[in-house]
Amino acid sequence: MKKELPKVYEPQEVESRVYEMWEKNGCFKGHRDPDKKPFTIVMPPPNVTGQLHMGHAMDSTLQDILIRFKRMQGYAALWVPGTDHAGIATQIKVEEELRKNEGLSRYDLGREKFLERVWDWKNKYGNRIVEQQKKLGASCDWDRARFTMDEGLSKAVRHVFVSLYKKGLIYKGSRIINWCPNCVTALSDAEVEYQDKPGSFWHIRYPIQGEEGRYVIVATTRPETMLGDTGVAVNPNDERYKDIVGKKCILPLVGREMPIVADEYVDMEFGTGCVKMTPAHDPNDFEVGLRQNLETIRVLDDNGKVVEGYSRYSGMDRYEARKAIVHDLEEGGWLVKVEPHQHNVGTCYRCHSDVEPLISAQWFVKMEPLAKEALRVVNDGEVKFVPDRFSKTYTNWMENVHDWCISRQLWWGHQIPAWTCQECGHITVSEEDPTECEHCHSKNIKQEEDVLDTWFSSALWPFSTLGWPDENSEDFKYFFPTDVLVTGYDIIFFWVARMIFSACEHTGKPPFHTVFIHGLVRDDKGRKMSKSLGNGIDPLEMANQYGADALRFNLVTGNSPGNDMRFYTERCEAMRNFANKIWNASRFLMMNLTIEECRLPEHLEMEDKWILSKLNSVIPEVTENMEKFELGVAAQKVYDFIWDSYCDWYIELTKARLQGEDEEAKRNAQQVLCYVLTETLKLLHPFMPYITEEIWQALPHQGDYLMLQQWPEYHAELSFPQEEKAMELIMDAIRAVRTRRAEMNVPPSKKAHLTVATQEQAVFEAGIPFLKRLASASEVEVVPAAEARQEAGQVVIATHVAQISIPLGELVDLEKEKARVQKELDKNRKMLSGLEGKLQNPGFVSKAPANVVEAERERAEKLRALIEKLEEQLQSM
């Protein structure tokens, strides 16, 4: 039965129906097939707190293009979706809701009840982002969707923790860590963002004990931490201070006696060459403190307030304390001077508060042993970055990596599987919950309250989602290692690096062979989309207004790997017009279609060979671009072929046959039109899945779904270089005639005699029907190039192989046209005369701004060129 396409393409109606059809019929399922090569992508799991933003839409679109392409190429393609529990972000969200709606804190509820609330919240909102991804056409195997706190993934997390602990790669220790007083948790180095902020350098006198009137001057950017000073350090080679090393100085405001020590860490050239030591609040001071045996005194609590025991400062917020301390130093005569100072301040990547370096007992992963293999696989090319420049970002970070602080002072997340014995202090680490201390067998054991950094579980994502640590998991054996990771450059440290070293350590293989990096989606002015600027664009709004296909095509065209892109709403409109162009071309074909089967005829005309040859060239080019991740270039080539070659030219070239009396010619034209459209829909499918599937279903076809069809391939027998070249010569001539007629405002209905003088006589003889119909010719005469004439009253148009003349009288009323050109000539001469007068006036030239004078000179130049053209035109008449 012949299927009609509605007059207007309605994406809203088509998209949900087509997606439901695919999903219901298992089109997205990844099947293990021993006869096929697997191709696996794991989706970077968006946060369950998430609402789809433009970055997700880009990420999702690029992955879907790749997976659809590989599925059509005959791979056993699997795209694993899922969501991340997102530690801090989710906990903060639920705590805010609790506070707003019930006036309660998590402590009022207690750990268990609070976690029930978080799970409720996750079940209510956690799938919102999944539904939004489906609207964009994401062809994931949704039956395999995972969550980072699923039972299987939690098992993998415990297994990894225990295995690293037993190898001595996880340890608990007091270290200086990054602490966010606002989120009240530790942060890893990767979660700290640095910002240049204006600050001050306060220079303070520390009196030397027992030497009246003698003191050292130290400078600090954080006077509030001086309460925790336990020493002053100078360089051992600094002659200025040799005699005071080993003596003591007095800490102003506090009165604490502190040793003056010599340490290589101190830069003699910087400041006064004396540095105050606060081992509990500065990572460098901490190291010096360990070497010099200095006391460690913590003066700020977890909320960034001064601890008890510091008189009026206790309980003050760190910045309030700073003001009070500076005031008191000045009053007491200890403040020497204050200098303005720009410095790099660490801020929390979540809430953007200033991060406080604090000493704290935390859990760490030793990174140095893990980094070696993770560096090797990138340096040896086992893992490639696209574009390659990002491998430098990765290796720089890996070569300078610090131990990773993995404990977080939260309740939502994977609770650390370590139990401390309350009797003997031994720590038992186990995959199963223990009932007693493994050392002294006391039952009085208490589990760590802290949870693991959210990146600890997402670092295992490429293999934990496939059934690991069960080595017998069929999915793990078949689909791992995965193939491509698609992600933004902003999480190379957070996530990419951690997945690589985790997979190398736990599975013995890198997790993927390619990391395909994309940039950020910015607004039309190039600014980052953010809530504070209010410049975010909702991808779902765009999809509802213009169709998901138009949004996807906008996100991919003009997009090159690793580079940020600007999002222009009007380009969505242009892409919707493209969808309408394909729809209308397909409707035109359907209305003229009488054939039951889409295959090429025995006999091909010159124009058929031209379009087939063009298609045959575009297929390998697009395929190669796709393989190299140049998805924007591939999309543009498919767009140009459809719009220009197929719609604007080939359909026009076949109309005479479609509307003629010759049944065989009619059928042959239909078959080529149908064949080329079908192959083109396959090329376009990964980019615009909905409209291509809908049209394909209406065409004569074999198989059930376009998305499961075979990707087009190059066929040597469909290359016709000679006919392709011949057809292009005719098309060049048609374009040239049309352009000239348009310049002269000649309506297409007015036919004229064409004389074509050329060395390619046979080509143009064959092209006479096209020249007559598409270049509005009443007659076409083809003569040898030697007979080219240039007579008065003729319009002459040249292409690189032909000279085409048209009697002017056949295009326009000669007398009227002469009068029109003369009138235009007079008007332009008058304008030029006025302009030249202005430019010869010294007053104007010397007083007007240089750019204005330059603009007027350019105007005069353009007028002279136009006048010359008009004079030539008049002459030829």
Tab-separated table of C-alpha atoms in Angstrom, residues 78-398:
chain	number	residue	atom	x	y	z
A	78	LEU	CA	25.857	-0.861	23.008
A	79	TRP	CA	25.321	2.509	24.642
A	80	VAL	CA	25.069	2.143	28.424
A	81	PRO	CA	23.093	4.928	30.124
A	82	GLY	CA	22.892	5.808	33.790
A	83	THR	CA	22.928	8.474	36.469
A	84	ASP	CA	25.305	9.509	39.238
A	85	HIS	CA	24.314	9.934	42.908
A	86	ALA	CA	26.387	13.154	42.895
A	87	GLY	CA	27.255	13.329	46.608
A	88	ILE	CA	27.342	16.966	47.703
A	89	ALA	CA	24.972	18.278	45.002
A	90	THR	CA	22.146	15.886	45.900
A	91	GLN	CA	22.585	16.138	49.657
A	92	ILE	CA	22.504	19.951	49.525
A	93	LYS	CA	19.332	19.844	47.404
A	94	VAL	CA	17.503	17.565	49.855
A	95	GLU	CA	18.785	19.518	52.894
A	96	GLU	CA	17.499	22.760	51.340
A	97	GLU	CA	14.071	21.196	50.770
A	98	LEU	CA	13.971	19.927	54.363
A	99	ARG	CA	14.903	23.331	55.757
A	100	LYS	CA	12.461	25.225	53.534
A	101	ASN	CA	9.453	22.924	53.888
A	102	GLU	CA	9.841	21.508	57.400
A	103	GLY	CA	12.360	23.722	59.171
A	104	LEU	CA	14.507	20.640	59.901
A	105	SER	CA	18.170	19.780	59.447
A	106	ARG	CA	19.549	16.328	58.556
A	107	TYR	CA	20.714	16.001	62.178
A	108	ASP	CA	17.097	16.362	63.377
A	109	LEU	CA	16.170	13.324	61.266
A	110	GLY	CA	19.301	11.245	61.894
A	111	ARG	CA	21.310	9.400	59.244
A	112	GLU	CA	18.874	6.598	58.369
A	113	LYS	CA	15.760	8.733	58.105
A	114	PHE	CA	17.636	11.398	56.156
A	115	LEU	CA	18.922	8.819	53.636
A	116	GLU	CA	15.347	7.539	53.177
A	117	ARG	CA	14.417	11.093	52.182
A	118	VAL	CA	17.289	11.261	49.680
A	119	TRP	CA	16.242	7.943	48.097
A	120	ASP	CA	12.637	9.225	47.877
A	121	TRP	CA	13.908	12.360	46.189
A	122	LYS	CA	16.056	10.276	43.798
A	123	ASN	CA	13.090	8.047	42.889
A	124	LYS	CA	10.923	11.087	42.259
A	125	TYR	CA	13.352	13.222	40.211
A	126	GLY	CA	16.146	10.844	39.252
A	127	ASN	CA	14.495	9.798	36.011
A	128	ARG	CA	13.598	13.279	34.844
A	129	ILE	CA	16.862	13.652	32.929
A	130	VAL	CA	16.374	10.182	31.364
A	131	GLU	CA	12.994	11.215	29.943
A	132	GLN	CA	14.590	14.383	28.579
A	133	GLN	CA	17.388	12.431	26.889
A	134	LYS	CA	14.784	10.207	25.239
A	135	LYS	CA	13.120	13.292	23.745
A	136	LEU	CA	16.409	14.132	22.010
A	137	GLY	CA	16.491	10.661	20.432
A	138	ALA	CA	19.140	8.974	22.621
A	139	SER	CA	19.286	5.346	21.434
A	140	CYS	CA	20.606	3.869	24.711
A	141	ASP	CA	19.906	0.361	25.920
A	142	TRP	CA	17.634	1.639	28.701
A	143	ASP	CA	17.210	-1.874	30.141
A	144	ARG	CA	20.885	-1.696	31.102
A	145	ALA	CA	20.585	1.724	32.802
A	146	ARG	CA	22.690	1.927	35.961
A	147	PHE	CA	22.902	4.191	38.998
A	148	THR	CA	26.191	4.695	40.898
A	149	MET	CA	24.560	3.392	44.093
A	150	ASP	CA	22.928	0.310	42.539
A	151	GLU	CA	23.634	-2.914	44.378
A	152	GLY	CA	26.095	-4.102	41.680
A	153	LEU	CA	27.972	-0.810	41.530
A	154	SER	CA	28.146	-0.561	45.328
A	155	LYS	CA	29.657	-4.048	45.352
A	156	ALA	CA	32.321	-2.896	42.856
A	157	VAL	CA	33.096	0.165	45.007
A	158	ARG	CA	33.632	-1.957	48.115
A	159	HIS	CA	35.729	-4.462	46.200
A	160	VAL	CA	38.011	-1.693	44.908
A	161	PHE	CA	38.339	0.006	48.294
A	162	VAL	CA	39.293	-3.238	50.025
A	163	SER	CA	41.684	-4.265	47.229
A	164	LEU	CA	43.516	-0.890	47.262
A	165	TYR	CA	43.626	-0.909	51.076
A	166	LYS	CA	45.167	-4.389	51.158
A	167	LYS	CA	47.789	-3.284	48.596
A	168	GLY	CA	48.665	-0.367	50.881
A	169	LEU	CA	47.336	2.150	48.318
A	170	ILE	CA	44.579	3.494	50.596
A	171	TYR	CA	45.537	4.948	53.964
A	172	LYS	CA	44.040	7.122	56.684
A	173	GLY	CA	46.129	10.031	57.827
A	174	SER	CA	46.089	13.594	59.112
A	175	ARG	CA	46.954	15.793	56.235
A	176	ILE	CA	46.264	19.281	55.020
A	177	ILE	CA	43.198	18.992	52.841
A	178	ASN	CA	40.972	21.446	50.995
A	179	TRP	CA	37.972	22.147	53.191
A	180	CYS	CA	34.770	23.937	52.204
A	181	PRO	CA	33.305	25.571	55.346
A	182	ASN	CA	30.042	26.156	53.487
A	183	CYS	CA	29.478	22.566	52.219
A	184	VAL	CA	31.238	21.354	55.420
A	185	THR	CA	33.272	18.676	53.665
A	186	ALA	CA	36.720	17.887	52.343
A	187	LEU	CA	37.375	18.420	48.633
A	188	SER	CA	39.940	16.798	46.382
A	189	ASP	CA	42.430	19.004	44.504
A	190	ALA	CA	40.379	18.616	41.340
A	191	GLU	CA	37.297	20.090	43.039
A	192	VAL	CA	39.029	23.388	43.804
A	193	GLU	CA	38.768	26.194	41.239
A	194	TYR	CA	41.277	29.030	41.434
A	195	GLN	CA	40.300	32.656	40.999
A	196	ASP	CA	42.420	35.777	40.980
A	197	LYS	CA	41.170	37.974	43.830
A	198	PRO	CA	42.352	41.287	45.272
A	199	GLY	CA	43.776	40.913	48.795
A	200	SER	CA	46.428	42.362	51.086
A	201	PHE	CA	49.840	41.515	52.467
A	202	TRP	CA	49.934	42.346	56.189
A	203	HIS	CA	53.501	42.822	57.559
A	204	ILE	CA	53.646	41.956	61.288
A	205	ARG	CA	56.409	42.283	63.942
A	206	TYR	CA	57.121	39.144	65.991
A	207	PRO	CA	59.355	40.142	69.011
A	208	ILE	CA	62.457	37.986	69.645
A	209	GLN	CA	62.355	36.617	73.174
A	210	GLY	CA	64.861	38.144	75.574
A	211	GLU	CA	66.146	40.778	73.110
A	212	GLU	CA	64.391	44.018	73.913
A	213	GLY	CA	63.448	46.012	70.774
A	214	ARG	CA	64.498	43.229	68.370
A	215	TYR	CA	61.937	41.465	66.201
A	216	VAL	CA	61.442	39.641	62.898
A	217	ILE	CA	58.927	40.879	60.321
A	218	VAL	CA	56.680	38.306	58.626
A	219	ALA	CA	54.082	38.915	55.949
A	220	THR	CA	50.746	37.062	55.533
A	221	THR	CA	47.674	37.183	53.340
A	222	ARG	CA	45.583	35.424	56.037
A	223	PRO	CA	46.081	37.128	59.434
A	224	GLU	CA	43.264	35.044	61.007
A	225	THR	CA	45.430	31.893	60.793
A	226	MET	CA	48.277	33.479	62.788
A	227	LEU	CA	46.479	32.286	65.940
A	228	GLY	CA	47.729	28.817	64.933
A	229	ASP	CA	51.376	29.851	64.288
A	230	THR	CA	53.884	27.530	65.937
A	231	GLY	CA	57.161	28.801	64.486
A	232	VAL	CA	59.030	31.186	62.171
A	233	ALA	CA	61.300	29.832	59.405
A	234	VAL	CA	64.306	31.432	57.666
A	235	ASN	CA	66.618	30.056	54.969
A	236	PRO	CA	69.756	28.349	56.462
A	237	ASN	CA	71.937	30.307	53.959
A	238	ASP	CA	70.484	33.700	54.896
A	239	GLU	CA	73.318	35.675	56.555
A	240	ARG	CA	70.826	38.203	57.983
A	241	TYR	CA	69.288	35.702	60.350
A	242	LYS	CA	72.096	33.237	61.160
A	243	ASP	CA	72.335	34.464	64.792
A	244	ILE	CA	68.630	34.034	65.605
A	245	VAL	CA	68.146	30.453	64.348
A	246	GLY	CA	67.376	28.322	67.420
A	247	LYS	CA	66.084	31.307	69.415
A	248	LYS	CA	62.412	31.902	70.195
A	249	CYS	CA	59.978	34.622	69.231
A	250	ILE	CA	56.644	35.636	70.761
A	251	LEU	CA	53.358	35.361	68.849
A	252	PRO	CA	51.538	38.743	69.127
A	253	LEU	CA	47.996	38.736	70.597
A	254	VAL	CA	48.464	35.138	71.834
A	255	GLY	CA	51.799	35.318	73.688
A	256	ARG	CA	52.884	31.841	72.520
A	257	GLU	CA	56.669	31.173	72.506
A	258	MET	CA	57.725	29.748	69.126
A	259	PRO	CA	61.068	28.449	67.789
A	260	ILE	CA	62.874	30.180	64.895
A	261	VAL	CA	63.972	27.368	62.537
A	262	ALA	CA	66.111	27.144	59.379
A	263	ASP	CA	64.546	25.430	56.340
A	264	GLU	CA	65.420	25.311	52.626
A	265	TYR	CA	61.732	25.938	51.811
A	266	VAL	CA	62.087	29.667	52.569
A	267	ASP	CA	62.837	31.941	49.586
A	268	MET	CA	65.430	34.537	50.739
A	269	GLU	CA	64.424	36.932	47.939
A	270	PHE	CA	60.725	37.005	48.774
A	271	GLY	CA	59.457	39.539	51.327
A	272	THR	CA	61.669	39.812	54.404
A	273	GLY	CA	62.965	36.229	54.119
A	274	CYS	CA	61.095	35.302	57.372
A	275	VAL	CA	57.988	33.135	57.068
A	276	LYS	CA	55.435	32.409	59.816
A	277	MET	CA	54.584	28.700	60.102
A	278	THR	CA	50.957	27.565	60.539
A	279	PRO	CA	51.210	23.772	60.043
A	280	ALA	CA	47.491	23.137	60.574
A	281	HIS	CA	46.364	25.622	57.896
A	282	ASP	CA	48.888	25.566	55.073
A	283	PRO	CA	50.187	22.563	53.052
A	284	ASN	CA	53.758	23.923	52.773
A	285	ASP	CA	53.916	24.875	56.453
A	286	PHE	CA	52.630	21.372	57.269
A	287	GLU	CA	55.609	19.817	55.443
A	288	VAL	CA	58.063	22.209	57.150
A	289	GLY	CA	56.369	21.425	60.494
A	290	LEU	CA	56.952	17.680	59.972
A	291	ARG	CA	60.642	18.293	59.176
A	292	GLN	CA	61.200	20.754	62.035
A	293	ASN	CA	59.000	19.016	64.599
A	294	LEU	CA	56.698	22.019	65.041
A	295	GLU	CA	53.443	21.776	66.943
A	296	THR	CA	50.219	21.576	64.873
A	297	ILE	CA	47.419	23.758	66.259
A	298	ARG	CA	44.120	24.012	64.423
A	299	VAL	CA	42.341	27.318	65.030
A	300	LEU	CA	39.371	27.147	62.623
A	301	ASP	CA	36.505	24.673	62.987
A	302	ASP	CA	34.623	22.879	60.205
A	303	ASN	CA	32.365	25.901	59.651
A	304	GLY	CA	35.286	28.319	59.266
A	305	LYS	CA	34.853	29.803	62.778
A	306	VAL	CA	37.636	30.384	65.343
A	307	VAL	CA	37.731	27.561	67.918
A	308	GLU	CA	37.372	27.988	71.706
A	309	GLY	CA	40.270	29.341	73.757
A	310	TYR	CA	41.079	32.512	71.793
A	311	SER	CA	39.246	35.059	73.977
A	312	ARG	CA	37.115	37.474	71.968
A	313	TYR	CA	37.966	35.860	68.601
A	314	SER	CA	36.403	32.487	69.498
A	315	GLY	CA	33.199	31.826	67.551
A	316	MET	CA	33.954	34.559	65.014
A	317	ASP	CA	33.733	33.706	61.306
A	318	ARG	CA	37.210	33.637	59.671
A	319	TYR	CA	36.706	36.964	57.850
A	320	GLU	CA	35.191	38.687	60.869
A	321	ALA	CA	38.179	37.428	62.919
A	322	ARG	CA	40.551	38.773	60.247
A	323	LYS	CA	39.189	42.329	60.720
A	324	ALA	CA	39.354	42.091	64.531
A	325	ILE	CA	42.905	40.677	64.515
A	326	VAL	CA	44.197	43.334	62.089
A	327	HIS	CA	42.571	46.042	64.257
A	328	ASP	CA	44.200	44.643	67.440
A	329	LEU	CA	47.634	44.263	65.756
A	330	GLU	CA	47.465	47.923	64.745
A	331	GLU	CA	46.405	49.023	68.242
A	332	GLY	CA	49.258	47.010	69.803
A	333	GLY	CA	51.876	48.434	67.433
A	334	TRP	CA	52.649	45.081	65.800
A	335	LEU	CA	51.353	45.972	62.307
A	336	VAL	CA	54.181	47.451	60.215
A	337	LYS	CA	52.411	48.031	56.890
A	338	VAL	CA	49.668	46.724	54.558
A	339	GLU	CA	50.284	46.229	50.824
A	340	PRO	CA	47.648	45.457	48.183
A	341	HIS	CA	48.213	41.984	46.711
A	342	GLN	CA	46.456	40.068	43.876
A	343	HIS	CA	46.512	36.363	44.664
A	344	ASN	CA	45.098	33.048	43.520
A	345	VAL	CA	42.355	31.913	45.887
A	346	GLY	CA	40.978	28.373	45.858
A	347	THR	CA	37.174	28.218	45.732
A	348	CYS	CA	34.733	25.315	46.015
A	349	TYR	CA	33.562	24.117	42.596
A	350	ARG	CA	30.048	23.605	44.001
A	351	CYS	CA	29.245	26.713	46.059
A	352	HIS	CA	32.192	28.982	45.094
A	353	SER	CA	33.041	29.812	48.758
A	354	ASP	CA	36.731	30.266	49.563
A	355	VAL	CA	38.329	26.926	50.384
A	356	GLU	CA	40.210	26.650	53.686
A	357	PRO	CA	43.333	24.442	53.870
A	358	LEU	CA	42.864	22.522	57.147
A	359	ILE	CA	44.585	19.664	58.889
A	360	SER	CA	42.157	16.799	59.168
A	361	ALA	CA	42.074	13.027	59.495
A	362	GLN	CA	40.972	11.792	56.075
A	363	TRP	CA	41.255	8.787	53.766
A	364	PHE	CA	43.618	9.020	50.808
A	365	VAL	CA	44.558	7.026	47.721
A	366	LYS	CA	48.308	6.906	46.992
A	367	MET	CA	48.499	8.226	43.476
A	368	GLU	CA	52.126	7.841	42.459
A	369	PRO	CA	52.048	4.024	41.931
A	370	LEU	CA	48.685	4.255	40.079
A	371	ALA	CA	49.745	7.138	37.834
A	372	LYS	CA	52.608	5.187	36.172
A	373	GLU	CA	50.452	2.817	34.090
A	374	ALA	CA	47.836	5.520	33.480
A	375	LEU	CA	50.558	7.696	31.956
A	376	ARG	CA	52.033	4.828	29.926
A	377	VAL	CA	48.771	3.927	28.141
A	378	VAL	CA	48.379	7.528	26.933
A	379	ASN	CA	52.058	8.024	26.062
A	380	ASP	CA	52.096	4.714	24.119
A	381	GLY	CA	48.908	5.642	22.245
A	382	GLU	CA	46.747	2.853	23.713
A	383	VAL	CA	44.395	5.669	24.733
A	384	LYS	CA	44.139	8.554	22.274
A	385	PHE	CA	42.657	11.976	22.903
A	386	VAL	CA	40.721	13.691	20.103
A	387	PRO	CA	41.935	16.392	19.601
A	388	ASP	CA	45.401	15.256	20.594
A	389	ARG	CA	46.280	18.522	22.408
A	390	PHE	CA	44.223	17.368	25.411
A	391	SER	CA	46.602	14.466	26.055
A	392	LYS	CA	49.033	17.162	27.294
A	393	THR	CA	46.434	18.446	29.777
A	394	TYR	CA	46.061	14.877	31.014
A	395	THR	CA	49.754	13.972	31.238
A	396	ASN	CA	50.686	17.277	32.953
A	397	TRP	CA	48.133	16.607	35.657
A	398	MET	CA	49.092	12.955	36.028
